[in-house]
Every structure is written in structure tokens, then in C-alpha cells.
XYZ file of N, CA and C in Angstrom:
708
model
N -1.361 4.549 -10.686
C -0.587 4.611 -11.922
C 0.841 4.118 -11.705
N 1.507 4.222 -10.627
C 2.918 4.052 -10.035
C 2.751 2.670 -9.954
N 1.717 2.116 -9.540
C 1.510 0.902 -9.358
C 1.641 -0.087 -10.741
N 0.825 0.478 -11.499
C 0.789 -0.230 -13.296
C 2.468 -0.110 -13.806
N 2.785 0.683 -13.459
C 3.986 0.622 -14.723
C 5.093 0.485 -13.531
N 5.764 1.228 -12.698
C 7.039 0.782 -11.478
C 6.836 -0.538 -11.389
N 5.754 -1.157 -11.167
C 5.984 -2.625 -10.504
C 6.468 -3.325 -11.843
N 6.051 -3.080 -12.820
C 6.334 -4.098 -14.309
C 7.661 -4.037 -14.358
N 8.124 -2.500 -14.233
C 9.374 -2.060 -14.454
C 10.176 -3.238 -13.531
N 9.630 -2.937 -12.446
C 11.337 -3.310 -11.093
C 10.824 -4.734 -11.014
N 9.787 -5.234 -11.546
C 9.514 -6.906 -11.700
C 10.609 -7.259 -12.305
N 11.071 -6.616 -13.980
C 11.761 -7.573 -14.380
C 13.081 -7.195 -14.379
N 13.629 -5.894 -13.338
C 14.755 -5.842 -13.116
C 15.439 -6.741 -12.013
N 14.070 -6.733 -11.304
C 14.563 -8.135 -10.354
C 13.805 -10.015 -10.328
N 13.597 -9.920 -11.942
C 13.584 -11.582 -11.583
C 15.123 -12.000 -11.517
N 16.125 -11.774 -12.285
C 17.422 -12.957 -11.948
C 17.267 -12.610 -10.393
N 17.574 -11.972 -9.912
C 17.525 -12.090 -8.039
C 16.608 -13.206 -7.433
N 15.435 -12.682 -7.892
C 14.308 -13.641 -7.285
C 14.956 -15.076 -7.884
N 14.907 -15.588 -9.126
C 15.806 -16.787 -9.429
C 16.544 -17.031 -8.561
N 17.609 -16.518 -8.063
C 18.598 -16.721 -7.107
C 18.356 -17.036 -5.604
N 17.898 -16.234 -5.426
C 17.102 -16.735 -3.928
C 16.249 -18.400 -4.438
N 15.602 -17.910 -5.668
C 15.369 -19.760 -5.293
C 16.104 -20.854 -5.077
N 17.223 -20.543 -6.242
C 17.902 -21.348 -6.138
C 18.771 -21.888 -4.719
N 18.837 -20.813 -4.190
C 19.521 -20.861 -2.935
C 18.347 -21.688 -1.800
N 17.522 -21.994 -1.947
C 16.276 -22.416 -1.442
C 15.868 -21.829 -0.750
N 15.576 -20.284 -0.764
C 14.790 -19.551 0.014
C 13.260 -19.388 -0.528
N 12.845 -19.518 1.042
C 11.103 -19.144 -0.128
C 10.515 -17.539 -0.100
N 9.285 -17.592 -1.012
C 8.780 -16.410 -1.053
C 8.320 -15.885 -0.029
N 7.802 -17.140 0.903
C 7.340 -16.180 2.439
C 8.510 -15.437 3.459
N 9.589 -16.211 3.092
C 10.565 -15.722 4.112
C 10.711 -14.601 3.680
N 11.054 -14.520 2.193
C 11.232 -13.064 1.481
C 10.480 -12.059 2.041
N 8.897 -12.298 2.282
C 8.427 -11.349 2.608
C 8.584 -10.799 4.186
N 8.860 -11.928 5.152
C 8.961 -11.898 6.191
C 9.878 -10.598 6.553
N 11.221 -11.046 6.187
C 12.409 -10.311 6.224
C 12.528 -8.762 5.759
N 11.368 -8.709 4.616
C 11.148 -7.761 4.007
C 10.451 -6.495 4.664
N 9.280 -7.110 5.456
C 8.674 -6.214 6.854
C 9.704 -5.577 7.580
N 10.182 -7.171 8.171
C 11.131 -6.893 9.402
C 11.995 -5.433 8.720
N 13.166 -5.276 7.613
C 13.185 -4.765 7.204
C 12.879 -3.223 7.422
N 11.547 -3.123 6.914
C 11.038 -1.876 6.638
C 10.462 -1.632 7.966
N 10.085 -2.099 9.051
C 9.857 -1.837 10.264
C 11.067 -1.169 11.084
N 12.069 -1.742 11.149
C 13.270 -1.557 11.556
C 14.096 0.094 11.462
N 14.258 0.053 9.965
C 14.373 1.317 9.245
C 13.302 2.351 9.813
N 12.284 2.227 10.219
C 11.243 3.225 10.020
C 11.293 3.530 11.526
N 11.063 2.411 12.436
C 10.974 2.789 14.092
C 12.251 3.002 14.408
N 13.121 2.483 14.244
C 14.737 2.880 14.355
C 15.273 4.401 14.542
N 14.877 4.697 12.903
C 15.546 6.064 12.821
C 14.586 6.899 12.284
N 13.063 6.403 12.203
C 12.054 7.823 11.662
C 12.097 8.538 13.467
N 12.212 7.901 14.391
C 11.346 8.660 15.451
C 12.438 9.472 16.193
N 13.557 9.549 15.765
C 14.750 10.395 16.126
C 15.418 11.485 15.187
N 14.285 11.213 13.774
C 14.319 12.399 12.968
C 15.233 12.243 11.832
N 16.410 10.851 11.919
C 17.289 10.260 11.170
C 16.428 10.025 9.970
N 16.066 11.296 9.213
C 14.806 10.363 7.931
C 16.147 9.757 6.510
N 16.936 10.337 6.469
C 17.830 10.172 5.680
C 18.120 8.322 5.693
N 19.201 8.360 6.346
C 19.431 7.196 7.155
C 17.988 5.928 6.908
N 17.280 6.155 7.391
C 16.045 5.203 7.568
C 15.645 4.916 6.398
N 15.401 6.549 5.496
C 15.086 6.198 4.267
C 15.609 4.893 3.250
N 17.279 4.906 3.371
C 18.205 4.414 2.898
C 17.501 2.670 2.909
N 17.671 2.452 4.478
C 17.200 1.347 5.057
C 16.093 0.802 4.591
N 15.185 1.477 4.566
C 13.575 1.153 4.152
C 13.776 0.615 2.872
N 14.323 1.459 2.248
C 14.463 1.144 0.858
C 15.013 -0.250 0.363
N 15.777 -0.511 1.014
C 16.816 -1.680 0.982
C 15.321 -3.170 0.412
N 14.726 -2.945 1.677
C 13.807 -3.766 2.201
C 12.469 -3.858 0.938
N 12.101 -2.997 1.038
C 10.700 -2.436 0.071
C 10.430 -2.905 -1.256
N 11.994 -3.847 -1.447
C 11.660 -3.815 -3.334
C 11.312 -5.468 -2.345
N 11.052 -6.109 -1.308
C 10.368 -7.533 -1.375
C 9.251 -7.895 -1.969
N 8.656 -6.659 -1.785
C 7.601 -6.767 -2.286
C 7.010 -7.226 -3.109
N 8.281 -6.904 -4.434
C 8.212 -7.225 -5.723
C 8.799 -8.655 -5.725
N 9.676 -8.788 -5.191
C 10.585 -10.254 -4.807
C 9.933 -11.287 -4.803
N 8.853 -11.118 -3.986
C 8.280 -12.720 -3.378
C 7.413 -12.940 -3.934
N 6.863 -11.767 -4.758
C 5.952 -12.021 -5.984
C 6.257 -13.195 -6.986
N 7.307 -12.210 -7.533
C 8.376 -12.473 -8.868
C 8.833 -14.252 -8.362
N 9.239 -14.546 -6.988
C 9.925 -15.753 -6.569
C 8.526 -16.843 -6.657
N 7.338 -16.892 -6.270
C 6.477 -17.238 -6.328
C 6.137 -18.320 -7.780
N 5.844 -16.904 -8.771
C 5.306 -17.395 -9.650
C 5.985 -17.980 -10.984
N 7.357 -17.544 -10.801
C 8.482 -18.429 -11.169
C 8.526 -19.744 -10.452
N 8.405 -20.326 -8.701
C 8.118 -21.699 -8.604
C 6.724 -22.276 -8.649
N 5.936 -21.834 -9.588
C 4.838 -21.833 -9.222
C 3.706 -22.156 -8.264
N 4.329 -21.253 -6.962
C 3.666 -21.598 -5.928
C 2.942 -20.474 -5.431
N 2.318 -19.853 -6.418
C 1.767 -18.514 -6.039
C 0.524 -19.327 -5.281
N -0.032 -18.868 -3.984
C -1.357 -19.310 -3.481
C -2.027 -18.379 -2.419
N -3.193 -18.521 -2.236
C -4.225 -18.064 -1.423
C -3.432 -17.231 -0.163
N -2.663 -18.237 0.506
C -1.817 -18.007 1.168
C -0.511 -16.770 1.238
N -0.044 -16.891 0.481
C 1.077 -15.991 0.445
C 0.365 -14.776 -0.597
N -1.045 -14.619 -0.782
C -1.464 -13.478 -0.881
C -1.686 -12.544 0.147
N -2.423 -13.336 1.228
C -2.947 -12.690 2.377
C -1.626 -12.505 2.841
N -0.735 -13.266 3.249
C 0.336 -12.457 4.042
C 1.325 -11.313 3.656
N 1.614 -11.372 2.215
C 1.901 -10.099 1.614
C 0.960 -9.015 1.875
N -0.057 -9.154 1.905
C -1.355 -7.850 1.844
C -1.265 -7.559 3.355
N -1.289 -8.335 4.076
C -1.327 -8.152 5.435
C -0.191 -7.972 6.074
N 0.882 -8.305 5.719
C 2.600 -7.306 6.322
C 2.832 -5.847 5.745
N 2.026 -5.908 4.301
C 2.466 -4.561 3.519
C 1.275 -3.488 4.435
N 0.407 -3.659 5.013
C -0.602 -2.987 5.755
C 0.692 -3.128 7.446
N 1.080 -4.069 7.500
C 2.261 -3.433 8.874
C 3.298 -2.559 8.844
N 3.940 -2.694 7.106
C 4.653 -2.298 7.018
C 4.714 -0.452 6.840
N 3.346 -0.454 6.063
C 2.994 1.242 6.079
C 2.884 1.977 7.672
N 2.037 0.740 8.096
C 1.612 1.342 9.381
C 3.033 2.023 10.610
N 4.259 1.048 9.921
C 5.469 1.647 10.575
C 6.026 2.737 10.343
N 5.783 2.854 8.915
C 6.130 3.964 7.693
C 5.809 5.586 9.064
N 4.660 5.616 8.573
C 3.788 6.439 8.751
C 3.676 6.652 10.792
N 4.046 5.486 11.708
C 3.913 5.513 13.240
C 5.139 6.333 12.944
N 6.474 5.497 12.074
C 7.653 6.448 12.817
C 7.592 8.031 12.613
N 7.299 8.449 11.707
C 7.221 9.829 11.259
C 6.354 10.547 12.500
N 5.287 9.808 13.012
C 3.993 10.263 13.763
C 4.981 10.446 14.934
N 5.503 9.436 15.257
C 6.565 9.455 16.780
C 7.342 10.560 16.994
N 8.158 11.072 15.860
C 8.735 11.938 15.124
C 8.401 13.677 15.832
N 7.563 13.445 15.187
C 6.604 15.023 15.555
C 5.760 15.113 16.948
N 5.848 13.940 17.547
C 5.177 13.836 18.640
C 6.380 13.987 19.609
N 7.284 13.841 19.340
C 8.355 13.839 20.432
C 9.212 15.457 19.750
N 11.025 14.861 19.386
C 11.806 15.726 19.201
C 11.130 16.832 18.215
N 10.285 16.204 16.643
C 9.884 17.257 15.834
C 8.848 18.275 16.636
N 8.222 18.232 17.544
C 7.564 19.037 18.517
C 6.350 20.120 17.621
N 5.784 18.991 16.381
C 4.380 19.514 15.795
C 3.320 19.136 15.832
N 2.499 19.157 16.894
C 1.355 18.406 16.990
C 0.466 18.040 15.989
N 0.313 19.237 15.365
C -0.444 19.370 13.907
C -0.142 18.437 12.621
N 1.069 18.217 12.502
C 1.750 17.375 11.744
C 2.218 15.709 12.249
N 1.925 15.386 13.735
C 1.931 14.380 14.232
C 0.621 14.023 14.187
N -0.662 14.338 13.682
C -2.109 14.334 13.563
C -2.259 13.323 11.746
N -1.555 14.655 11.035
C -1.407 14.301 9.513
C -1.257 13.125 9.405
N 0.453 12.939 10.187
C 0.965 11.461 9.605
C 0.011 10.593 10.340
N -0.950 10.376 11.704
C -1.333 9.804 11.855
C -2.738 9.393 11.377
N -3.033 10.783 10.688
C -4.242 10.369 9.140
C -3.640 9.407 8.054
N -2.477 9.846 8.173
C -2.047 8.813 5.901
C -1.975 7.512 6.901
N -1.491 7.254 7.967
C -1.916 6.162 8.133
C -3.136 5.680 8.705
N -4.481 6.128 8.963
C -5.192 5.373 9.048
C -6.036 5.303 7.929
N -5.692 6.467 7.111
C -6.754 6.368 5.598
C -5.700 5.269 4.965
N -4.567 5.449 5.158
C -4.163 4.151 3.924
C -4.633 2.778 4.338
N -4.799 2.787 5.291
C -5.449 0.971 5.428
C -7.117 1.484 5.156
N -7.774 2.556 5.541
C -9.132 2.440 4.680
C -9.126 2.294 3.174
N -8.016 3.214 2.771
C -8.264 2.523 0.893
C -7.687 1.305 0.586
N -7.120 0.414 1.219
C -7.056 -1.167 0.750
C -8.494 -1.631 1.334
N -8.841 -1.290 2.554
C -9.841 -1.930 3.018
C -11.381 -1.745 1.953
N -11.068 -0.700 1.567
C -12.800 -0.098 0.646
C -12.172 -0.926 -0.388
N -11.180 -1.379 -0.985
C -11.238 -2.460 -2.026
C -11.613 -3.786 -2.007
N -10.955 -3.682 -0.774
C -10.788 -5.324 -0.190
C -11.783 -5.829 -0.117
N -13.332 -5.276 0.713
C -14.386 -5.198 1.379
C -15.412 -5.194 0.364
N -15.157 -4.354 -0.648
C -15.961 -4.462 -1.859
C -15.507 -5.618 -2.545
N -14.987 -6.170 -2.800
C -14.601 -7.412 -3.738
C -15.180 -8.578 -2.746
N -15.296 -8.294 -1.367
C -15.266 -9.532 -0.955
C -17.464 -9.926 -1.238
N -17.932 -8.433 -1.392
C -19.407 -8.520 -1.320
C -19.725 -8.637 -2.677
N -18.484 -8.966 -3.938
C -18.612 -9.778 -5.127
C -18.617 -8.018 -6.362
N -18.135 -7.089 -5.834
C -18.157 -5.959 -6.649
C -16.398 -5.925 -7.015
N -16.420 -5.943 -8.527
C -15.443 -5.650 -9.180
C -14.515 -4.058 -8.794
N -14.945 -3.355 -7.946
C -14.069 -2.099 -7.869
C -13.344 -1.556 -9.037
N -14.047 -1.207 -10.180
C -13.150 -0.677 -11.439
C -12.444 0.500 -11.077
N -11.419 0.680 -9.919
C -11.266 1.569 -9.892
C -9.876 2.069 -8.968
N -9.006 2.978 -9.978
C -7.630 2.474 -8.496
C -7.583 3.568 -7.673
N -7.648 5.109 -8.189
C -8.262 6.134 -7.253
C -6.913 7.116 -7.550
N -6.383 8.131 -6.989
C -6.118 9.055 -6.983
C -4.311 8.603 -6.548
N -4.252 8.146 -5.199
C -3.209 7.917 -4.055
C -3.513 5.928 -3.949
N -2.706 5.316 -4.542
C -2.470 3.760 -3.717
C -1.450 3.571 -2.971
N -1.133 2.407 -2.874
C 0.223 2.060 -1.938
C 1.170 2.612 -2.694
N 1.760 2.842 -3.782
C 2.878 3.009 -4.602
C 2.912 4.407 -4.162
N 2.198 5.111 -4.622
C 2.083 6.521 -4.552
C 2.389 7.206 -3.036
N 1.495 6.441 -2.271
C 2.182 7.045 -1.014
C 3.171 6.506 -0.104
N 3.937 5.420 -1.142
C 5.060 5.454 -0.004
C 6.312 6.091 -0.819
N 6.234 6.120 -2.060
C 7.579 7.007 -3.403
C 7.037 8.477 -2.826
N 6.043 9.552 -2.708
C 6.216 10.647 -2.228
C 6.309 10.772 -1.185
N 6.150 9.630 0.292
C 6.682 10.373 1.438
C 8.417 9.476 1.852
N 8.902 8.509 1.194
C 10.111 8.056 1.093
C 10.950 9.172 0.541
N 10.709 9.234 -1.257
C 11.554 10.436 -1.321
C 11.666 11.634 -0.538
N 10.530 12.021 -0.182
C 10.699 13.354 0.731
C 10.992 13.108 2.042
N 10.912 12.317 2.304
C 11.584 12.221 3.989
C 13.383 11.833 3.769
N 13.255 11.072 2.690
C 14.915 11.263 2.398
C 15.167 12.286 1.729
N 14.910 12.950 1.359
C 15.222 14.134 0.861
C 15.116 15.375 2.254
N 14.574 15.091 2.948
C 14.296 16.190 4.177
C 15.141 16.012 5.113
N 15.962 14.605 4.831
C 16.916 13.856 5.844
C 18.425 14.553 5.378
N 18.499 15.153 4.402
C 19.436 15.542 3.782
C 20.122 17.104 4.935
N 18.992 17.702 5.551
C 19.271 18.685 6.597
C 20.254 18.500 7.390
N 19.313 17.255 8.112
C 20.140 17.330 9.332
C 21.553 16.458 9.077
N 21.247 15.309 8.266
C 22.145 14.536 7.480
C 23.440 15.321 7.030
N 23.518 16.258 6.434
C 24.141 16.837 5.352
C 24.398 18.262 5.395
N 23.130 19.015 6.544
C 23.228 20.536 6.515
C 22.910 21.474 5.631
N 22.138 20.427 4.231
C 21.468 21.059 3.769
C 20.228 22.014 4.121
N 20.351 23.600 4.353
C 19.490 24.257 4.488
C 18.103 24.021 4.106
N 16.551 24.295 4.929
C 15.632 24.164 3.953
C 15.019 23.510 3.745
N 15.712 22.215 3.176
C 14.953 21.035 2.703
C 14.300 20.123 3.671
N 14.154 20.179 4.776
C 13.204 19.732 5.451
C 11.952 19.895 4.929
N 11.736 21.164 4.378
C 9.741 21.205 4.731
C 9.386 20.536 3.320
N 10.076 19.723 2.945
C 9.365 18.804 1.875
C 9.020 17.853 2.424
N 9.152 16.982 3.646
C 8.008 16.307 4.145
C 6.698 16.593 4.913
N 6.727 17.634 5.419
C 5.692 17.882 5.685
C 4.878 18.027 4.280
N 5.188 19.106 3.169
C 4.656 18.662 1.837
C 3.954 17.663 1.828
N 5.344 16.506 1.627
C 4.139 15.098 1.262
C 3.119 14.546 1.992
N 3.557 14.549 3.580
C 2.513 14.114 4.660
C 0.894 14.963 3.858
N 1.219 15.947 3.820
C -0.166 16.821 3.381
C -0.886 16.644 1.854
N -0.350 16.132 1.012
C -0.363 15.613 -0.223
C -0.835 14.087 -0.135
N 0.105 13.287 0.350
C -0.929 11.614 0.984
C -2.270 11.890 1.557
N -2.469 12.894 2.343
C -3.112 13.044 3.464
C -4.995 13.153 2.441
N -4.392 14.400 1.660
C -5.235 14.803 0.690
C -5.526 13.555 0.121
N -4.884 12.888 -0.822
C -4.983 12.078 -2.099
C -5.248 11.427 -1.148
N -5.213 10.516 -0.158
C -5.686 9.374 0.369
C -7.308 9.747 0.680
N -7.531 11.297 0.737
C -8.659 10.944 1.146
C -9.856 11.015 -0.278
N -9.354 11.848 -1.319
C -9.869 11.716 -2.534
C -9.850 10.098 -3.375
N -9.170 9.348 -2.938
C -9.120 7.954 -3.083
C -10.167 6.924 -2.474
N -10.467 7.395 -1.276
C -11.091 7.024 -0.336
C -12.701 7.147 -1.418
N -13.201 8.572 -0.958
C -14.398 9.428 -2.080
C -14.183 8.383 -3.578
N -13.354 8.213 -4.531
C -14.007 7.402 -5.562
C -14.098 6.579 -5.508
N -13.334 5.635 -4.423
C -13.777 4.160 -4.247
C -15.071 4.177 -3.787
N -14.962 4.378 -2.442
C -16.491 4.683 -2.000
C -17.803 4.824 -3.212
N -17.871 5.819 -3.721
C -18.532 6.079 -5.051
C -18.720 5.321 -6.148
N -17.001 4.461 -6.543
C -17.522 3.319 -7.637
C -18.240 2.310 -6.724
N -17.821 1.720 -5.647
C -19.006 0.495 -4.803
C -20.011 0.915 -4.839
N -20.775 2.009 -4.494
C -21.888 2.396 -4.583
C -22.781 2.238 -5.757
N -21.898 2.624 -6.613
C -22.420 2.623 -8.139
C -22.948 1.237 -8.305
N -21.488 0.619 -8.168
C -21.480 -1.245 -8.928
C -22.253 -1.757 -7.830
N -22.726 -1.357 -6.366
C -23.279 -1.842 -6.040
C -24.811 -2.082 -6.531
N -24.910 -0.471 -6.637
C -26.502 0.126 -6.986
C -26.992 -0.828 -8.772
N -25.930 -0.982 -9.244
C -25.989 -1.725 -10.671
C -25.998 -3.470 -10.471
N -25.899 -3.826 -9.271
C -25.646 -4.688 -9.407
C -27.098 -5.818 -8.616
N -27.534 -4.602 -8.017
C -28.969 -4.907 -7.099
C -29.954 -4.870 -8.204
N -30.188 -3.841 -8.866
C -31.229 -3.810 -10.256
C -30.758 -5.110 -10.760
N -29.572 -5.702 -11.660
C -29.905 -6.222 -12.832
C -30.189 -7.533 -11.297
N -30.257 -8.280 -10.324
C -30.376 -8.705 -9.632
C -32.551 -8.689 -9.829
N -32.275 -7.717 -9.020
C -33.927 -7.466 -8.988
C -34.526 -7.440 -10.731
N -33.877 -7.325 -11.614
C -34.465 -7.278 -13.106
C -34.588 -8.946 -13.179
N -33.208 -9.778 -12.876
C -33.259 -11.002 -13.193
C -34.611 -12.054 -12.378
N -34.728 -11.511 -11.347
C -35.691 -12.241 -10.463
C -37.257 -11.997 -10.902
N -37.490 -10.538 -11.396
C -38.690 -10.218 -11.960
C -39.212 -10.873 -13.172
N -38.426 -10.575 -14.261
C -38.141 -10.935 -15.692
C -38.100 -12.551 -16.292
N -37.623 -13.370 -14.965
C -37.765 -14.967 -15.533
C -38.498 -15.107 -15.292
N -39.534 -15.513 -14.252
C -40.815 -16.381 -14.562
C -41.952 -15.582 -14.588
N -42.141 -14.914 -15.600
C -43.697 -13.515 -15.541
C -44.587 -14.299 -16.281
N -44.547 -15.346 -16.715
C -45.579 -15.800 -17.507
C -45.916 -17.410 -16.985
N -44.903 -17.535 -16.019
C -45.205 -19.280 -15.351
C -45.689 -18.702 -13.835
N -46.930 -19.126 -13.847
C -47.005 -18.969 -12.141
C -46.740 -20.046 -11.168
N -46.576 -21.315 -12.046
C -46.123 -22.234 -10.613
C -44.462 -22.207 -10.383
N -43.843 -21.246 -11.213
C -42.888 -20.533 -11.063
C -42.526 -20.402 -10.094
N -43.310 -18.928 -10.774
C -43.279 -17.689 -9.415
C -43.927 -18.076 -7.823
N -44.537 -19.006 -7.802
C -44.792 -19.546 -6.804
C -43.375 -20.654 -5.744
N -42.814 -21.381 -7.095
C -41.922 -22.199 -6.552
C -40.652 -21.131 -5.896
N -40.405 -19.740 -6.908
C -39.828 -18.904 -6.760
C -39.845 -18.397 -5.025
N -40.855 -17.968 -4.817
C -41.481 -17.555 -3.537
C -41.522 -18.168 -2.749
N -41.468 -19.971 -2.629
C -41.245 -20.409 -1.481
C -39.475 -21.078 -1.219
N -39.370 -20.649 -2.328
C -37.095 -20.944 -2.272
C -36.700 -19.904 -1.866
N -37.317 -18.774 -1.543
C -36.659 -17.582 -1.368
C -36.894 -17.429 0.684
N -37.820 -17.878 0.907
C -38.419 -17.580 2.017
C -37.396 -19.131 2.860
């Protein structure tokens, strides 16, 4: 849902930008390039020393590329094959940093094993729910379906809350730490209830999609047998 309406939103707060960068002759891949680098930086930098504040800040900086190299793209109209896969495939590096630094985090100074486990679930279920989309579309199934937790969703509840939890040590705000663990456990969940309806719609559209398959193959030639014969030896 974060996905349908935030992205429309911050699309068209940042096309003059994206304009600008064109004009300046930057392209959309670099955009995205920089945009990783970016959010990698921020995340291994200062998630694994507990700086979530700080990092947050950083990450953030970076994160709206996303929308950037989109927006820069299809304004020069050079949206292609190409600079799909590499957006899809940095934004899968870029979580994966998200989610390592936090893991590093609790594995070292945060000293919670239990919670260095979590974060290292949201990140391996979040590349299974792009992948159960990905994987299904590629075996020709429409996936009607966006699920519970997507990319939007789990990086706005564990961003805000890790900047918001950064505010402790940051600031001395009492307390507010245990709102990331919160979210870690909330992604953790929803990623995996995301997981369950994707799974479930492929199944479905798969299971619907083998019948009218097997209906179509039955149903045309029932009354021609040199057909169904010609049928039978194209198939073999």
C-alpha cells in the first residue's frame, strides 16, 4: 500500500530534481549507482556501532534514488530492460545492508543474539518476497497480489524506528530504543505473512492456469481425429 500511493507522492515531488540531474547530464544508472553506494555506507558505517540515528539520517539522504532514476528515465525516455534489472538488483543490496548492519549490531556491541537472528530473518525473507514475485512472473503467472509487508513497508517501519531508537543514545532520550526491536519483529512477522499469500496466489494462478491449459488442449480437436492425431505427434 506504501508502495501505491508514497511512490506517486515523492515521484512528483521529485521530478524537477530528476529534470535537473538530466540536464546536468547525469544518467539514471549513475543515479542509482550512487544511490546504493549511499545507502550501504549509512547502514555498514553507523548501523553496526549502534549510531542508528546518524545512519538513519544518511540512508535517507540516499533512498529517495530510487524514485530518481525512475522519474530521470522516463522523462529521457530511456526507460529499458536494463536499468530495470539493475534497480531491482541494487535495491535487493541495498536492503540486504539495511538489515546486515542492524544484524552486526546485535551481534557485536547490542549483545542480543535473539534479535541478531530476527534482523537476519527480515533479511532473508525480504529477498524471498521479491523473489516469489519475480519467479512467478517469470513461469508467465500474473501474481495479483502485493501481500501484507513489501519493500516500502519494511524499510519506512524499520528506518523510522531505528531513527527513532537512535534518538537514545543520540540525544539521551530514555526508552526509546525498544522501538526497533518492535519493528525488526513486525517485518519479521509481515514478511512472513507476505511470503504465505504470495505463495498461495501462484498456486492458485498456477492451479488455474494448468486447467484452462488442459481444457484448451482437450476441447479443440474432439471431433477431428486427424487432429488429435497431428496433436499427439507435435506434442511428443
Amino acid at each position: 500500500m506504501l508502495n501505491k500511493y508514497a511512490r506517486a507522492f515523492f515521484t512528483r515531488v521529485l521530478t524537477p530534481f530528476a529534470a535537473l540531474l538530466l540536464r546536468l547530464g547525469v544518467s539514471p544508472d549513475t543515479v542509482t549507482l550512487i544511490g546504493t553506494g549511499g545507502v550501504m555506507a549509512g547502514a555498514l558505517a553507523f548501523f553496526p556501532r549502534g549510531e542508528f540515528f546518524w545512519g538513519t539520517v544518511v540512508i535517507t539522504l540516499f533512498v529517495f534514488s530510487d524514485l530518481v532514476d525512475g522519474t530521470m528515465a522516463r522523462q529521457a525516455g530511456r526507460s529499458s530492460r536494463w536499468g530495470a534489472f539493475l534497480d531491482s538488483t541494487l535495491d535487493r543490496v541495498a536492503d540486504a545492508a539495511v538489515f546486515g548492519g542492524i544484524a552486526l549490531w546485535y551481534a557485536g556491541g547490542g549483545g542480543d543474539p535473539v534479535l541478531c537472528a530476527v534482523a537476519i530473518f527480515c533479511l532473508a525473507s525480504g529477498q524471498v518476497v521479491s523473489y516469489t514475485k519475480a519467479r512467478g512472473e517469470s513461469i508467465g503467472l500474473p501474481v495479483n497480489v502485493n501481500g501484507l509487508v513489501e519493500r516500502a513497508e519494511r524499510l519506512v517501519i524499520t528506518l523510522v524506528c531505528a531513527g527513532l531508537a537512535g534518538f537514545e543514545t543520540a540525544f539521551g532520550v530514555p526508552h526509546i530504543g525498544i522501538l526497533l526491536p518492535v519493528a525488526l519483529w513486525a517485518v519479521a512477522v509481515g514478511s512472513l505473512v507476505t511470503i504465505v499469500q504470495r505463495m498461495v496466489t501462484v498456486r492458485r494462478e498456477a492451479a488455474e492456469a494448468d486447467a484452462a491449459a488442459a481444457g484448451g488442449e482437450g476441447g479443440g480437436p474432439g471431433h477431428d481425429g486427424a487432429a488429435a492425431a497431428g496433436q499427439g505427434s507435435g506434442s511428443s
